[in-house]
Amino acid sequence: DAGVIQSPRHEVTEMGQEVTLRCKPISGHNSLFWYRQTMMRGLELLIYFNNNVPIDDSGMPEDRFSAKMPNASFSTLKIQPSEPRDSAVYFCASTLTTGLTGELFFGEGSRLTVL
Amino acid sequence: AQSVTQPDIHITVSEGASLELRCNYSYGATPYLFWYVQSPGQGLQLLLKYFSGDTLVQGIKGFEAEFKRSQSSFNLRKPSVHWSDAAEYFCAVAPSNTNAGKSTFGDGTTLTVKP
């Protein structure tokens, strides 16, 4: 089975531009998570969805960030307008939430550079 | 709220030597505990997890970890390190009976393996 698929793997953009990151979770998984990784702050949970519904977006830095999950096989994380401090690696992860928590399956990440 | 501390930012060991990476957590009850490994340019991959039962858990790639409630620790060990083990290692804790995605990650320990 294919793992979590993220695109693009690398994105370089200029300040003020809109950035859209995409994620396809593992088929059958019902929870999806967006994380951001930076040297300064480590790995931070931005938002997570359960059955396509956003459950907790308390980690979203500010209104410039938004995330959607229109169906079980696709999610986007959008930054508009982007700023240099948004430069980071953004990971998407998925899991199947059942009686016991399972492991997180991570994509390979999208490295964003905002100039 | 839970928290995770990985006291060692960087560890260097010789190939063939034993390894122990430290992890201390703070949580009011017995948490779910995880160790993940991240190779350069890759997403995180689960090495092992502890939910309950035997406090010594075996993982992939010859790793094991021991849950010690009295010390609030979940240290990762490997008897003989291989050069391919060079990577960054993350300890994570999630509240019991909740979603693995609510895991809090430590800041990571970077492992360098000397030939």
Short mmCIF file of C-alpha atoms in Angstrom, two decimals:
data_model
loop_
_atom_site.label_atom_id
_atom_site.label_comp_id
_atom_site.label_asym_id
_atom_site.label_seq_id
_atom_site.Cartn_x
_atom_site.Cartn_y
_atom_site.Cartn_z
CA ASP A 1 0.00 0.00 0.00
CA ALA A 2 1.27 3.49 -0.77
CA GLY A 3 2.24 5.63 2.17
CA VAL A 4 1.18 9.19 2.88
CA ILE A 5 1.84 11.24 -0.21
CA GLN A 6 2.67 14.91 -0.01
CA SER A 7 3.22 17.47 -2.72
CA PRO A 8 5.15 19.45 -3.56
CA ARG A 9 8.31 18.11 -1.93
CA HIS A 10 9.98 21.48 -2.27
CA GLU A 11 8.48 24.91 -2.73
CA VAL A 12 10.29 28.19 -3.02
CA THR A 13 8.14 31.28 -3.15
CA GLU A 14 8.26 34.96 -2.48
CA MET A 15 6.78 36.72 0.48
CA GLY A 16 3.14 37.54 -0.06
CA GLN A 17 2.42 34.66 -2.40
CA GLU A 18 -0.15 31.97 -1.71
CA VAL A 19 1.17 28.51 -0.93
CA THR A 20 -0.87 25.32 -1.09
CA LEU A 21 0.47 22.05 0.27
CA ARG A 22 -1.30 18.81 -0.50
CA CYS A 23 -1.63 15.49 1.24
CA LYS A 24 -3.10 12.13 0.38
CA PRO A 25 -3.42 9.95 3.49
CA ILE A 26 -3.17 6.20 3.55
CA SER A 27 -6.33 4.61 2.27
CA GLY A 28 -8.59 3.56 5.14
CA HIS A 29 -7.09 5.92 7.68
CA ASN A 30 -9.63 8.20 9.28
CA SER A 31 -7.43 10.77 11.00
CA LEU A 32 -5.10 13.24 9.34
CA PHE A 33 -2.62 15.62 10.88
CA TRP A 34 -0.57 18.55 9.70
CA TYR A 35 2.73 19.21 11.49
CA ARG A 36 5.37 21.86 11.03
CA GLN A 37 9.03 21.23 11.77
CA THR A 38 11.59 23.97 12.34
CA MET A 39 14.93 24.06 14.05
CA MET A 40 13.70 26.60 16.57
CA ARG A 41 10.37 25.06 17.53
CA GLY A 42 10.77 21.39 16.66
CA LEU A 43 7.72 19.45 15.57
CA GLU A 44 4.43 21.27 16.11
CA LEU A 45 0.93 19.97 15.51
CA LEU A 46 -0.99 22.52 13.46
CA ILE A 47 -4.35 20.87 12.96
CA TYR A 48 -5.94 17.47 12.82
CA PHE A 49 -9.01 16.01 11.20
CA ASN A 50 -11.08 13.02 12.18
CA ASN A 51 -13.41 11.62 9.52
CA ASN A 52 -12.74 14.75 7.44
CA VAL A 53 -13.86 17.08 10.22
CA PRO A 54 -11.37 19.49 11.80
CA ILE A 55 -11.13 18.55 15.45
CA ASP A 56 -8.38 20.75 16.82
CA ASP A 57 -6.83 23.70 15.01
CA SER A 58 -5.35 25.33 18.08
CA GLY A 59 -1.88 24.91 16.63
CA MET A 60 -2.57 26.94 13.52
CA PRO A 61 -0.33 29.98 13.91
CA GLU A 62 -2.68 32.64 12.62
CA ASP A 63 -5.41 33.41 10.15
CA ARG A 64 -3.01 33.25 7.26
CA PHE A 65 -3.09 29.47 7.65
CA SER A 66 -6.06 27.37 6.66
CA ALA A 67 -6.60 23.66 6.13
CA LYS A 68 -9.31 21.67 4.44
CA MET A 69 -10.19 18.04 4.01
CA PRO A 70 -12.92 17.81 1.38
CA ASN A 71 -12.86 14.01 1.35
CA ALA A 72 -11.16 11.08 3.00
CA SER A 73 -8.33 10.96 0.50
CA PHE A 74 -7.22 14.55 0.22
CA SER A 75 -6.24 17.49 2.39
CA THR A 76 -4.69 20.88 1.78
CA LEU A 77 -2.82 23.34 3.94
CA LYS A 78 -2.86 26.85 2.58
CA ILE A 79 -0.82 29.87 3.60
CA GLN A 80 -1.96 33.22 2.29
CA PRO A 81 -0.06 35.48 2.29
CA SER A 82 3.17 33.67 3.01
CA GLU A 83 5.96 35.19 5.09
CA PRO A 84 9.64 34.27 5.51
CA ARG A 85 8.95 32.97 9.03
CA ASP A 86 6.69 30.32 7.50
CA SER A 87 9.75 28.62 6.05
CA ALA A 88 9.75 25.10 7.46
CA VAL A 89 9.12 21.48 6.60
CA TYR A 90 5.43 20.66 6.70
CA PHE A 91 4.48 17.06 7.38
CA CYS A 92 1.21 15.34 6.89
CA ALA A 93 0.49 12.19 8.88
CA SER A 94 -2.42 9.80 9.06
CA THR A 95 -3.63 7.03 11.30
CA LEU A 96 -6.58 4.78 11.88
CA THR A 97 -8.27 5.76 15.10
CA THR A 98 -9.84 2.76 16.75
CA GLY A 99 -10.18 1.68 20.35
CA LEU A 100 -6.47 1.91 20.93
CA THR A 101 -4.39 4.65 19.43
CA GLY A 102 -2.19 3.59 16.60
CA GLU A 103 0.99 4.89 15.17
CA LEU A 104 1.29 7.95 13.00
CA PHE A 105 2.34 7.40 9.41
CA PHE A 106 4.20 10.42 8.10
CA GLY A 107 4.69 11.64 4.58
CA GLU A 108 8.09 12.74 3.42
CA GLY A 109 7.27 16.37 3.99
CA SER A 110 7.05 19.56 1.98
CA ARG A 111 9.98 21.87 2.45
CA LEU A 112 8.80 25.46 2.11
CA THR A 113 11.14 28.38 1.63
CA VAL A 114 9.64 31.85 1.60
CA LEU A 115 12.03 34.52 0.35
CA ALA B 1 -0.65 18.88 29.67
CA GLN B 2 1.96 16.33 28.76
CA SER B 3 5.56 17.18 27.93
CA VAL B 4 8.62 15.32 26.73
CA THR B 5 12.27 15.99 27.39
CA GLN B 6 15.13 14.51 25.44
CA PRO B 7 18.17 15.69 27.38
CA ASP B 8 20.71 14.89 24.71
CA ILE B 9 20.64 17.04 21.60
CA HIS B 10 23.43 15.17 19.91
CA ILE B 11 25.07 11.82 20.58
CA THR B 12 28.04 10.25 18.82
CA VAL B 13 28.80 6.55 19.11
CA SER B 14 31.16 4.21 17.32
CA GLU B 15 29.75 1.58 15.03
CA GLY B 16 29.18 -1.60 16.97
CA ALA B 17 28.89 0.19 20.29
CA SER B 18 25.76 0.15 22.38
CA LEU B 19 23.33 3.05 22.38
CA GLU B 20 20.93 4.57 24.84
CA LEU B 21 18.82 7.63 24.07
CA ARG B 22 17.07 9.20 26.99
CA CYS B 23 13.47 10.33 27.17
CA ASN B 24 11.62 11.72 30.15
CA TYR B 25 7.97 12.60 30.09
CA SER B 26 5.54 14.48 32.23
CA TYR B 27 1.97 13.27 32.41
CA GLY B 28 -0.48 12.63 35.20
CA ALA B 29 -1.36 9.07 34.29
CA THR B 30 0.22 6.31 32.26
CA PRO B 31 0.66 7.74 28.81
CA TYR B 32 1.13 6.20 25.44
CA LEU B 33 4.79 6.43 24.50
CA PHE B 34 6.48 6.30 21.13
CA TRP B 35 9.89 6.48 19.55
CA TYR B 36 10.21 7.68 15.97
CA VAL B 37 13.24 7.91 13.71
CA GLN B 38 13.76 10.50 11.00
CA SER B 39 16.42 10.08 8.34
CA PRO B 40 17.56 13.17 6.45
CA GLY B 41 14.94 14.39 4.03
CA GLN B 42 12.41 11.84 5.21
CA GLY B 43 9.34 11.77 7.37
CA LEU B 44 9.21 10.17 10.77
CA GLN B 45 8.92 6.41 11.06
CA LEU B 46 7.71 4.59 14.13
CA LEU B 47 10.35 2.45 15.86
CA LEU B 48 8.25 1.20 18.74
CA LYS B 49 5.39 2.07 21.05
CA TYR B 50 4.21 1.37 24.56
CA PHE B 51 0.57 1.28 25.56
CA SER B 52 0.44 -1.15 28.46
CA GLY B 53 1.70 -4.49 29.66
CA ASP B 54 5.32 -5.55 29.44
CA THR B 55 7.45 -2.52 30.16
CA LEU B 56 10.21 -3.66 27.80
CA VAL B 57 9.07 -3.24 24.22
CA GLN B 58 10.79 -4.41 21.11
CA GLY B 59 10.78 -2.43 17.92
CA ILE B 60 12.07 -2.52 14.41
CA LYS B 61 15.72 -2.41 13.41
CA GLY B 62 16.83 -4.06 16.65
CA PHE B 63 15.71 -1.24 18.94
CA GLU B 64 14.05 -1.68 22.30
CA ALA B 65 12.78 0.69 24.96
CA GLU B 66 11.91 0.31 28.59
CA PHE B 67 9.11 2.14 30.34
CA LYS B 68 9.99 3.04 33.90
CA ARG B 69 7.06 4.62 35.66
CA SER B 70 9.03 5.51 38.77
CA GLN B 71 11.47 7.53 36.70
CA SER B 72 8.97 8.80 34.13
CA SER B 73 11.34 7.56 31.49
CA PHE B 74 11.16 5.67 28.22
CA ASN B 75 14.75 5.25 27.09
CA LEU B 76 15.61 3.77 23.73
CA ARG B 77 18.40 1.21 23.44
CA LYS B 78 20.25 -0.77 20.87
CA PRO B 79 23.03 -3.24 21.73
CA SER B 80 25.11 -2.66 18.60
CA VAL B 81 24.76 0.41 16.43
CA HIS B 82 25.09 0.27 12.67
CA TRP B 83 26.17 3.17 10.47
CA SER B 84 22.69 3.23 8.96
CA ASP B 85 21.26 4.14 12.37
CA ALA B 86 22.58 7.66 12.01
CA ALA B 87 19.44 9.80 12.10
CA GLU B 88 17.34 11.94 14.37
CA TYR B 89 15.27 10.23 17.02
CA PHE B 90 12.11 11.59 18.55
CA CYS B 91 10.33 10.48 21.68
CA ALA B 92 6.63 11.26 21.86
CA VAL B 93 3.90 10.98 24.46
CA ALA B 94 0.14 10.94 23.98
CA PRO B 95 -2.55 10.95 26.63
CA SER B 96 -3.97 7.49 27.17
CA ASN B 97 -7.28 6.72 25.54
CA THR B 98 -6.88 9.44 23.02
CA ASN B 99 -5.61 9.98 19.55
CA ALA B 100 -1.97 9.27 18.71
CA GLY B 101 -2.02 12.49 16.77
CA LYS B 102 -2.26 14.40 20.00
CA SER B 103 1.27 13.26 20.69
CA THR B 104 3.70 15.76 22.05
CA PHE B 105 7.15 15.32 20.59
CA GLY B 106 10.49 15.90 22.20
CA ASP B 107 13.05 18.11 20.50
CA GLY B 108 14.89 15.12 19.12
CA THR B 109 18.33 13.58 19.52
CA THR B 110 20.67 13.49 16.56
CA LEU B 111 22.74 10.33 16.40
CA THR B 112 26.08 10.31 14.63
CA VAL B 113 27.81 6.97 14.09
CA LYS B 114 31.59 6.92 13.79
CA PRO B 115 33.18 4.23 11.64
#
